[in-house]
XYZ file of C-alpha atoms in Angstrom:
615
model
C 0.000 0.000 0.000
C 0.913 3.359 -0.893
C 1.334 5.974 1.994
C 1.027 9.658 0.984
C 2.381 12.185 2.725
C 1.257 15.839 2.790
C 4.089 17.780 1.882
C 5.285 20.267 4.717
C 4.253 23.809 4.387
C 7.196 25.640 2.642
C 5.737 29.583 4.968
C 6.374 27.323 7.927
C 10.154 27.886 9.026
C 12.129 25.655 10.831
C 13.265 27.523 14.505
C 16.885 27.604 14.166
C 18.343 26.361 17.070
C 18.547 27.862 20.451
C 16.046 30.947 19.081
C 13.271 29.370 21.581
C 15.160 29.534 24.281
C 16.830 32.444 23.775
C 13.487 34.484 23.269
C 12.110 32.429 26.186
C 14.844 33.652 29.038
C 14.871 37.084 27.491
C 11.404 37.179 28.575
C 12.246 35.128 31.694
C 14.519 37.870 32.440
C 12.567 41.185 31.257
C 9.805 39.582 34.122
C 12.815 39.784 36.480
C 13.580 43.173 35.832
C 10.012 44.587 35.706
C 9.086 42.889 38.712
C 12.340 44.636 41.074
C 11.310 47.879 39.241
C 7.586 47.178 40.202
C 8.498 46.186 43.711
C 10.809 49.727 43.503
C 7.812 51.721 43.033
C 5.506 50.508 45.344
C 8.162 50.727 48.479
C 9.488 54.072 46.842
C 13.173 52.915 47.224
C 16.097 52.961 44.799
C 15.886 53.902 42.082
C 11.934 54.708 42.336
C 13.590 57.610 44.658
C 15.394 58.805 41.144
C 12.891 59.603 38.570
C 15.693 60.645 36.015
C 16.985 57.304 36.017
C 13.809 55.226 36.956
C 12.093 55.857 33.692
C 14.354 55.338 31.695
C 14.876 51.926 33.278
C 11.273 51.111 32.761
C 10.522 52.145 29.499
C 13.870 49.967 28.184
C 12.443 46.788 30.198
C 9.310 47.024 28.337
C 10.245 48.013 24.945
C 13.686 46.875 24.366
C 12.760 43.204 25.220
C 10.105 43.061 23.080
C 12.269 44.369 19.675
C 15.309 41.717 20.797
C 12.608 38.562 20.399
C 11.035 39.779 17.404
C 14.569 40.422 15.824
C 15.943 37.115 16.792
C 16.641 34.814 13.714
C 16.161 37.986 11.176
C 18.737 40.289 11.816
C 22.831 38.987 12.157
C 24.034 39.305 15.744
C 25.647 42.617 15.280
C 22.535 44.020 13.033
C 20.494 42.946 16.091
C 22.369 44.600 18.873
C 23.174 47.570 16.996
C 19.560 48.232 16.772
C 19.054 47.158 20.776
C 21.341 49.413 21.708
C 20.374 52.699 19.466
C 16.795 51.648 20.243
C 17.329 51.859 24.086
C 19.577 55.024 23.876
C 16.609 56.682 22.075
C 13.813 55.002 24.624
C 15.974 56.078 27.457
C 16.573 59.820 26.495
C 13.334 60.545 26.137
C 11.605 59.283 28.857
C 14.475 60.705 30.775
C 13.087 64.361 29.413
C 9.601 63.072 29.954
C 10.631 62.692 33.809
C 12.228 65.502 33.841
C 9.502 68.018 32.358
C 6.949 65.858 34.985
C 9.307 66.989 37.937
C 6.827 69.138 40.715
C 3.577 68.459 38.260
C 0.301 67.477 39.193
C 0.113 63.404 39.786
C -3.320 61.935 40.305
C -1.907 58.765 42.457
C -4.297 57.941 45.230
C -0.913 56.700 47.130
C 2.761 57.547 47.288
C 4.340 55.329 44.928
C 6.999 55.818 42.554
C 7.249 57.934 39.207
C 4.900 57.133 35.872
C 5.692 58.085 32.542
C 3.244 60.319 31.188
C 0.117 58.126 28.652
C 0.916 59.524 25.645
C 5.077 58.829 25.922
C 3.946 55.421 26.620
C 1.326 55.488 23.553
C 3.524 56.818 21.038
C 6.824 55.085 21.903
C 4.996 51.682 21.067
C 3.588 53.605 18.032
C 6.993 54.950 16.588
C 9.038 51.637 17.690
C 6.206 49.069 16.202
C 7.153 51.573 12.601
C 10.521 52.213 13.223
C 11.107 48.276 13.839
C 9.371 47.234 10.502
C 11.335 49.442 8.874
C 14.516 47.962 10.370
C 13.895 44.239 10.241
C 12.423 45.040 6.200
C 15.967 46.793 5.966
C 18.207 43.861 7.368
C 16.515 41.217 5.695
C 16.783 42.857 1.762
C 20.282 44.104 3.055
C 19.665 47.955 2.289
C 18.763 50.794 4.092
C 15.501 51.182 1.945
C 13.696 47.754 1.506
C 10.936 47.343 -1.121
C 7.438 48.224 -0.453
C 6.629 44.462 -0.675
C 8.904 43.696 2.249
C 7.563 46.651 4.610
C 4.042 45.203 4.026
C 4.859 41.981 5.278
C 6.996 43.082 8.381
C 4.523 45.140 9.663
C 1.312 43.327 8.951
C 3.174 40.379 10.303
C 4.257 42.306 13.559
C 1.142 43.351 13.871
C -0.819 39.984 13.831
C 1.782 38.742 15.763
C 1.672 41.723 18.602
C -2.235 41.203 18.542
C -1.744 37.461 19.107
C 0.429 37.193 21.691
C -1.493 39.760 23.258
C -4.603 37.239 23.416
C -2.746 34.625 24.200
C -1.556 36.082 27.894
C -5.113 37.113 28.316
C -5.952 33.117 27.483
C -3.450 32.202 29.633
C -4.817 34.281 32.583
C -8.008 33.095 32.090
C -6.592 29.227 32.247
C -4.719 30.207 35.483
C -8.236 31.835 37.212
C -9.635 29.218 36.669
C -7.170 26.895 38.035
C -7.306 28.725 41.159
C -11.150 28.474 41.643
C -11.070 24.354 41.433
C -8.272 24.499 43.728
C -10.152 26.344 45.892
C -13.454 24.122 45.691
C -10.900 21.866 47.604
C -9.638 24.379 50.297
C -6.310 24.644 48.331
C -5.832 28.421 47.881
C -1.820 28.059 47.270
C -2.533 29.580 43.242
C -5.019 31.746 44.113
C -2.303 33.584 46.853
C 0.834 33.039 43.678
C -1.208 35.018 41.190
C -2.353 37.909 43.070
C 1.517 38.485 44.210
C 3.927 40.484 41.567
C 6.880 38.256 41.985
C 4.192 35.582 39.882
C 2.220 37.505 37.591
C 4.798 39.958 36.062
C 7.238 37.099 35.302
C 3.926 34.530 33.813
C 3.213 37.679 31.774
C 5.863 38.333 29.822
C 7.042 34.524 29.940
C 3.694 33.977 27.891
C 4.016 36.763 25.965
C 7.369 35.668 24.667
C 6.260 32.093 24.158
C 3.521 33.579 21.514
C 5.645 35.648 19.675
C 8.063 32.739 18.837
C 4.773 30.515 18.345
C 3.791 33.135 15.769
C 7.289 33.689 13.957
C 7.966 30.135 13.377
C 4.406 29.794 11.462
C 3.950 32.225 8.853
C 1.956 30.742 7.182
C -1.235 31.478 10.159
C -0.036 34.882 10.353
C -0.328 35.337 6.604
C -3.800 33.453 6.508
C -5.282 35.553 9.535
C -4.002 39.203 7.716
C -5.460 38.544 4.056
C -8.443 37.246 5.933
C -8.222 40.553 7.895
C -7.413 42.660 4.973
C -10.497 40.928 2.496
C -13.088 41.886 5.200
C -11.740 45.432 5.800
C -11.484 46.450 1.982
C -15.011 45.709 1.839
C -15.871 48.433 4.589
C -14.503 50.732 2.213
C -17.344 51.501 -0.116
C -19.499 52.131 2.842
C -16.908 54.643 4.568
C -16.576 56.435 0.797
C -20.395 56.769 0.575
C -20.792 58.281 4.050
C -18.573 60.619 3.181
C -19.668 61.417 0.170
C -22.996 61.964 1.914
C -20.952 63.765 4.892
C -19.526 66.360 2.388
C -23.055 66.989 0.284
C -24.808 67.684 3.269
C -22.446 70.439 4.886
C -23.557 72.551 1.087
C -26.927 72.723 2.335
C -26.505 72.895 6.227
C -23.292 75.170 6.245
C -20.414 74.811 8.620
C -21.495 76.377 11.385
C -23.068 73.531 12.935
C -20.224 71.319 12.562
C -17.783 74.138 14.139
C -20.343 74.195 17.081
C -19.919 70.721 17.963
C -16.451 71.517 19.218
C -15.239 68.062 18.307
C -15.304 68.590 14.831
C -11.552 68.262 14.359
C -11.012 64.664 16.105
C -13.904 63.381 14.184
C -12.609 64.351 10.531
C -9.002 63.181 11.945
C -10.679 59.900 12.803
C -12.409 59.445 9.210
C -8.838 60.761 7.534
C -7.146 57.592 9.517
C -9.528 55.179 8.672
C -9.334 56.300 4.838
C -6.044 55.437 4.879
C -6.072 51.968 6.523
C -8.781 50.895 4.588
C -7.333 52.169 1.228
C -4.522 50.019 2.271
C -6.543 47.208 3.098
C -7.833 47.075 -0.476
C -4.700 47.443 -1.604
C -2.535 45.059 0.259
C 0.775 44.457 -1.648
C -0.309 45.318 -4.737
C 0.048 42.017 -6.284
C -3.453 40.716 -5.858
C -6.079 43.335 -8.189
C -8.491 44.229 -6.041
C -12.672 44.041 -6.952
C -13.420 47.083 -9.607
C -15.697 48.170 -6.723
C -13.360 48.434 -4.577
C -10.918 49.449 -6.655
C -13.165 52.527 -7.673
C -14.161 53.130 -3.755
C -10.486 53.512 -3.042
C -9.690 55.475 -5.953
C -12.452 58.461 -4.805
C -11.412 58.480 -1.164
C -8.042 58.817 -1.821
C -9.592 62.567 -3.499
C -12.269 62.792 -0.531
C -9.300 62.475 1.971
C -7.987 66.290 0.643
C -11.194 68.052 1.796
C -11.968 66.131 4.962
C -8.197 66.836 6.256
C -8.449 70.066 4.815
C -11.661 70.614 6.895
C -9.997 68.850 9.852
C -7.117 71.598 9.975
C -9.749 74.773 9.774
C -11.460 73.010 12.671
C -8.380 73.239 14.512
C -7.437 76.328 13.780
C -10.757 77.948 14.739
C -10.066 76.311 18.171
C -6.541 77.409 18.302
C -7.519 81.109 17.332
C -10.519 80.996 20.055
C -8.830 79.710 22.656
C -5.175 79.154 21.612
C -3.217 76.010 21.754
C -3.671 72.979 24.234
C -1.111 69.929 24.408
C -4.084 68.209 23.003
C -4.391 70.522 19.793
C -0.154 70.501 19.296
C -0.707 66.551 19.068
C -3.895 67.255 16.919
C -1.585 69.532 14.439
C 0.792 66.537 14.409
C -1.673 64.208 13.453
C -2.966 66.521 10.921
C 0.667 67.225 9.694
C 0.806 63.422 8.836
C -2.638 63.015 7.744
C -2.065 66.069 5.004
C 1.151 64.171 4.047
C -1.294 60.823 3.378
C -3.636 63.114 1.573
C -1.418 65.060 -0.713
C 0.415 61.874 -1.896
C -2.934 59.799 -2.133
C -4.884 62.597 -4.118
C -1.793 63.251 -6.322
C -1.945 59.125 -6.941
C -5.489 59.026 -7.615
C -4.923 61.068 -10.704
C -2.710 58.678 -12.454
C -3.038 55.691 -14.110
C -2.255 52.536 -12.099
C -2.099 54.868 -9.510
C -2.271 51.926 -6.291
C 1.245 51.284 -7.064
C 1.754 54.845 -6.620
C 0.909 54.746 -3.002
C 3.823 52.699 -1.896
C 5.892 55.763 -1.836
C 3.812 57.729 -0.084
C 3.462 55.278 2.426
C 7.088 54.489 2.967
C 7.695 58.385 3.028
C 4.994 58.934 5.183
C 6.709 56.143 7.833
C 9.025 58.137 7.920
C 7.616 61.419 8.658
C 5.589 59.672 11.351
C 9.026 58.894 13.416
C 10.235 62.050 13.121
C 7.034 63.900 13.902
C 6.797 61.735 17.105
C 10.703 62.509 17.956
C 10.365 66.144 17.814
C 6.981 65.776 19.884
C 8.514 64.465 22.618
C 11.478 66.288 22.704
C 12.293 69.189 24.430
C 11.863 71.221 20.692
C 8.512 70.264 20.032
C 6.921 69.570 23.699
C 3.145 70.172 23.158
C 2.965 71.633 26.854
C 5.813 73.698 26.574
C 4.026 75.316 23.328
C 0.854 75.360 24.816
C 2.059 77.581 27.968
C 4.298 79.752 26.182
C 1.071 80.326 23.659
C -1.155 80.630 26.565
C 0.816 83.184 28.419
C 1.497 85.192 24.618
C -2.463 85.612 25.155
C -2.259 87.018 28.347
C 0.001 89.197 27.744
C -1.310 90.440 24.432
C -4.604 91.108 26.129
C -6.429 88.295 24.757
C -7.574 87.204 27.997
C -7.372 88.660 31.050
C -6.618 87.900 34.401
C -10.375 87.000 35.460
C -10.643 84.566 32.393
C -6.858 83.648 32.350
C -6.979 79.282 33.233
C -5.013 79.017 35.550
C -6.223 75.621 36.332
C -4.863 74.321 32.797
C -1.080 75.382 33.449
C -1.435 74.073 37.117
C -2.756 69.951 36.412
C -1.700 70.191 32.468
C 1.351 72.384 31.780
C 3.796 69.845 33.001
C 6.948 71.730 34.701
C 6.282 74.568 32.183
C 2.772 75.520 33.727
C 4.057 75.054 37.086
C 7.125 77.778 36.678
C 4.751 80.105 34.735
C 2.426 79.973 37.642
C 5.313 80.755 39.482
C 6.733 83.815 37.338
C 3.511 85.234 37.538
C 2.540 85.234 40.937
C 6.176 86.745 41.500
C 5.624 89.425 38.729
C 4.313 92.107 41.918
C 4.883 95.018 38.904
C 1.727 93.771 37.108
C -0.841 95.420 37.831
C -3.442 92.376 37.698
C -0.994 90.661 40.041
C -3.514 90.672 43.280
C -6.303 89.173 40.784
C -3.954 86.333 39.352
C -2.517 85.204 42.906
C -5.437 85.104 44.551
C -6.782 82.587 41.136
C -3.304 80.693 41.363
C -3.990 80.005 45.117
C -7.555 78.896 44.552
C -6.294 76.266 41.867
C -3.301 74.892 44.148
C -6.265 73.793 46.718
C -7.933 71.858 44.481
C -6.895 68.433 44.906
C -8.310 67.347 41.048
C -9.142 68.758 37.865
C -11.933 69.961 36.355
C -11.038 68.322 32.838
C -14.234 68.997 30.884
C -13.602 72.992 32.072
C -10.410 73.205 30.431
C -10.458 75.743 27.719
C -13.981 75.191 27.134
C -16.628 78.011 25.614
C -18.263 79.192 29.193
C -21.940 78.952 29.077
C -23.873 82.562 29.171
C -25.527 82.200 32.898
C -28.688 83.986 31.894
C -29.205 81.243 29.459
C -28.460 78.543 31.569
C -30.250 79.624 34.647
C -33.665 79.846 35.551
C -34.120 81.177 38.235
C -37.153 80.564 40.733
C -39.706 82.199 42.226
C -40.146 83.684 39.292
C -38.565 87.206 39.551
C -35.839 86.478 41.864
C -32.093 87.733 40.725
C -29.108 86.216 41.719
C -26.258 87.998 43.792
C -24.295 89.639 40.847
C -20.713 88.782 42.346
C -22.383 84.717 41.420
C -23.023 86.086 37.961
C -19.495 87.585 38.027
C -17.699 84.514 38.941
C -15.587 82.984 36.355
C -17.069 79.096 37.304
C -14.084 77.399 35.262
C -12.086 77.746 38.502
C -14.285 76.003 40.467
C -14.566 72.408 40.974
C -17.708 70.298 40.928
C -19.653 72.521 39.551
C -23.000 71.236 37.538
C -22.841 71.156 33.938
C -24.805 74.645 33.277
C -21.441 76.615 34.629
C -19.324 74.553 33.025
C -20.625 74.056 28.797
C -23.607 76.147 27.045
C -26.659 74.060 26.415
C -26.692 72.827 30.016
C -29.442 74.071 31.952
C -30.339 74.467 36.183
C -32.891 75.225 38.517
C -31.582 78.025 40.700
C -32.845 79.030 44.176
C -31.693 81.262 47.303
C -31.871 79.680 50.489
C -29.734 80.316 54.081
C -28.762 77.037 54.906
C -26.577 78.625 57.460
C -23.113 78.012 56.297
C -22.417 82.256 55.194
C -23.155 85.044 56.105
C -25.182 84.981 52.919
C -27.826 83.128 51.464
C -26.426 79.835 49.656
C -27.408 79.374 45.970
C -28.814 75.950 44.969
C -28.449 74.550 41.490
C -30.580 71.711 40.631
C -29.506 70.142 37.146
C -30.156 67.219 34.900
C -27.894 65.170 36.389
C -26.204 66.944 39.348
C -27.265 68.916 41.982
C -24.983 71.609 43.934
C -25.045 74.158 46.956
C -22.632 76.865 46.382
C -21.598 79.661 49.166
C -19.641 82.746 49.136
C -16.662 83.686 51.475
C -16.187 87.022 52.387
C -14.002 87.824 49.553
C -16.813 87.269 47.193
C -15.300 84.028 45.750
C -18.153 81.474 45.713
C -17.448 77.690 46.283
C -19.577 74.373 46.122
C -20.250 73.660 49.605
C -22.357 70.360 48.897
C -23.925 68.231 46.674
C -27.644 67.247 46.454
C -28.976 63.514 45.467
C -28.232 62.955 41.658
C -30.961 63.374 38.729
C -32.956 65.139 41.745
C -34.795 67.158 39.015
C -36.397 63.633 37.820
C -38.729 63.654 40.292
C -41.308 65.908 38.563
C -43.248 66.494 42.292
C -40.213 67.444 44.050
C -39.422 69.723 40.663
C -42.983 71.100 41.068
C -42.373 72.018 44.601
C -39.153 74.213 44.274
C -40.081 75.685 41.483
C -43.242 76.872 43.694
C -41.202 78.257 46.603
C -42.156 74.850 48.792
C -38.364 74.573 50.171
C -36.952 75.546 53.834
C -33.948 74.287 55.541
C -34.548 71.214 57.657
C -31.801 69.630 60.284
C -30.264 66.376 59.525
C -31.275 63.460 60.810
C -28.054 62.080 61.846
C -25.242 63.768 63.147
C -21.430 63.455 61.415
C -19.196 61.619 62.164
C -15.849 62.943 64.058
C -12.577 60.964 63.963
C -9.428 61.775 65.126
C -10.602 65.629 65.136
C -11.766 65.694 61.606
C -15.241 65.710 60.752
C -16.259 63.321 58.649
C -20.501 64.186 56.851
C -22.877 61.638 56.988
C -24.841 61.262 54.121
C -28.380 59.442 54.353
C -29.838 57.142 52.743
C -32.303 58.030 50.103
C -34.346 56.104 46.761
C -35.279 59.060 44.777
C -37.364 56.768 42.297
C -39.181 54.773 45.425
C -39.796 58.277 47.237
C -41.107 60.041 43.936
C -43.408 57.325 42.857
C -45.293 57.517 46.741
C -46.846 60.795 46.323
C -47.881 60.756 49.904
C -44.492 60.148 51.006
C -42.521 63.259 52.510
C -39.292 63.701 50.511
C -36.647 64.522 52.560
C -35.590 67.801 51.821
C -31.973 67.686 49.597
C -29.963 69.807 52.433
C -26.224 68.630 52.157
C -24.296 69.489 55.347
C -21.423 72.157 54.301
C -18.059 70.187 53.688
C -15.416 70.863 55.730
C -12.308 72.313 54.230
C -10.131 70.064 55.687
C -12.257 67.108 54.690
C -12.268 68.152 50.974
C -8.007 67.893 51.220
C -8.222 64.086 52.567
């Protein structure tokens, strides 16, 4: 009898030896490292006590690691730790900046505990390092500094299956280990259970799995290869539905104008969003080129590379509307960035799309584009192009121009957002006695250094008009006019009517007895306040009332009527070691509304203690 054989796959490589274990105790070894810099942190001793050097240390052991096992049995030896070693130089100098520009800024950790790098280092170093690294491995395998488009497709699609992968495959392995745990434990055996929750386990299991999948996924290329043009098939076909929405997007704003889309305020991250999924699905249908792609698609891809020009074009007047409003944020500098490579995308693509054959006219632009990506994201987060430092020095240019004044001047944004620059402009300014607004802006610095969070949403924000977000009851009735005064972006917890137009309140006078003065109560949509003045005429939220109060439409009824007086609590606080801790009671606004014979407690918050609030 005859035996046949099915012939081996001729994608799948053979592992040459000693690559497994080599990627394996790299892993093995970057657990090691992350765990002492974990354990570090938490105890805050060396070299958690040295920012400078402790990022830098951290951001290499997660990074680095990862580029040495996907380089492993592509690159020569000395290819390989040439690129290591220029990779960690460039890792390490700038999260070194990134601690350093963090030095004395705001940190929102609810313990001591060593220094973070900031999200968006963390963000774009994986984003620059997953390009830069396809570019590199493309490079080493064709032997030249500039590989072929083909080659740069298949790096990165493959790092990219293989990133997503071996990503799933930890969470499948923590998922095995739970549940491990829990039939140990239906036999009093809790000996797993206790090993996973401790760091000296998990970090180690983590990236020991993690480097297990990535060999897994290198040694069979022919799954990774299946899974992407899979992948790839399925997005291209998204693409005539993007191009037709918008298509319909773009007709629409010549009958509606662009007013309403400026007044959304998001306009800009929206258009950026449609610009970035243009592009990856234009690639999609695409792919390497080789394949032709269905006429329908084909023709799809051929009009959004022109519709890209007009929504990135659209995209950067958004901006720029923002930027001359309210001048720039770290937020809108990384918005210009995107939009710097998004207008690259959307030049080369539109220029393309005019040409015959013109798909095989996008591998240049994308290959440039790479490029310009990496060095967009290394002057971002260097100290030339720091999207804080810009944003203070631009913020300050509009105080001192007279753009805003000292009343509207945000403080609060230099203080939690401005890094180390916001801090020492804070700092300049309160020491600046020869200005003559200097009482005004020291007295607003000081009120933003006790607040122990931000106020995000209130950050450069249009302020609502109060006269159109307040309604005011008994009918009649007028608000103090220092309330009316108050610039409300300094304040935190504020409802939503002081803080964006369209919001509206309830507002009512009442002398709860924690001023001089009556306090004003704010019933919104959603939250419910009790503000106060101090005897400078600076007005604070003293309390907070049960939430979506106002959708009880008896108890709304009754306000609105005058039917309101101060009541005493029914409890007392709480006092513990000398500081008073408010008791809050116990109350089910649906079950109370719905019994219309049932008193409802009257909303009277007890005032909260100043000392409290800084707990």
């Amino acid at each position: 009898m005859h035996v046949s054989t099915a012939p081996a796959d001729p994608l799948d490589l053979p592992a040459a030896p000693g690559i497994a274990v080599s990627r394996i105790g790299i892993g093995l070894v970057q657990g090691l490292v992350l765990y002492l810099l974990y354990s570090a942190a938490m105890d805050l001793a060396w070299p958690a006590t040295r920012p400078l050097l402790f990022l830098p240390l951290l951001m290499v052991a997660v990074i680095v690691p990862v580029i040495a096992i996907s380089g492993l049995g592509h690159m020569t030896r000395r290819q390989l730790l040439l690129w290591v070693a220029a990779g960690a130089a460039i890792i390490a100098a700038l999260a070194c900046y990134d601690a350093w520009r963090m030095e004395g800024a705001w940190r929102p950790s609810p313990a001591p505990r060593g220094p973070e790098p900031s999200p968006e280092l963390c963000l774009f170093l994986a984003a620059g390092f997953f390009i830069a690294h396809a570019l590199v491995l493309s490079g080493a395998q064709e032997g030249r500094r500039i590989a072929s488009y083909a080659s740069y497709f298949e790096t990165a699609w493959k790092l990219g299956v293989q990133l997503a992968f071996s990503g799933l495959f930890v969470g499948v392995t923590w998922l095995v280990l739970q549940l491990g745990a829990q039939l140990f434990l239906l036999i009093k055996l809790d000996f797993l259970s206790k090993a996973i929750a401790q760091s000296w386990f998990s970090i180690p299991v983590t990236t020991f799995a993690f480097a297990c999948a990535m060999h897994l996924t290198d040694v069979r290329p022919a799954i990774v290869r299946g899974i992407r043009n899979l992948l790839l098939v399925l997005l291209s076909w998204i693409l005539p539905v993007l191009t037709l929405l918008v298509l319909g997007f773009l007709a629409s704003l010549l009958f509606t104008g662009l007013e309403p889309l400026w007044a959304t305020r998001r306009a800009a991250a929206v258009l950026l969003g449609a610009a970035a999924a243009f592009v990856v699905l234009v690639n999609a249908a695409w792919q390497n080129g080789d394949a032709p792609a269905a006429r329908v698609v084909a023709l799809s891809a051929r009009i959004a590379a022109v519709l890209l020009v007009p929504v990135v074009a659209l995209s950067v007047y958004a901006l720029a509307l923002r930027v001359g409003d309210h001048g720039w944020t770290g937020d809108r500098v990384l918005a210009a960035a995107c939009m710097l490579v998004a207008a690259c995308y959307a030049g080369g693509y539109a220029a393309a799309a005019m040409r015959k054959g013109w798909l095989r006219s996008l591998a240049g632009v994308n290959i440039a584009a790479a490029f310009v990506v990496i060095g967009v994201l290394l002057v971002l987060f260097s100290p030339l192009g720091d999207p804080d430092r810009i944003s203070v020095n631009d913020q300050l240019a509009r105080l001192e121009s007279g753009q805003v004044s000292a009343a509207t001047f945000d403080a609060r944004y230099l203080h939690f957002q401005g890094a180390r620059y916001g801090r020492e402009a804070l700092l300049r300014l309160e020491a600046d006695t020869a200005r003559p607004d200097n009482p005004l802006l020291r007295l607003r610095i000081a009120a933003v250094r006790k607040e122990r969070y931000p106020q995000w949403e209130n950050v450069m924000q249009d302020p609502p008009v109060l006269a159109e977000s307040l309604r005011v009851w008994p009918k009649g009735a007028r608000l103090p006019a220092s309330f009316l005064k108050m610039n409300w972006s300094q304040v935190s917890g504020t409802p939503g009517c002081l803080r964006e137009r369209g919001a509206m309140c309830d507002a009512f006078m009442l002398d709860l007895g924690g001023s001089p003065t009556p306090e004003v109560v704010l019933v919104g949509a959603f939250q419910g306040a009790v503000l106060q003045e101090d005897s400078d005429g600076y007005w604070t939220v003293a309390g907070a009332l049960q939430p979506r109060l106002a959708d009880c439409p008896r108890l709304r009824q009754a306000w609105r009527a005058g039917e309101v007086r101060r009541a005493p609590a029914a409890w007392d606080d709480l006092e513990i070691a000398g500081q008073r801790v408010p008791m809050r009671e116990s109350f089910d606004l649906q079950r109370d509304c719905r019994n219309g014979e049932a008193a409802a407690p009257a909303p009277v918050p007890a005032p909260v203690q100043p000392d409290a609030a800084r707990q």
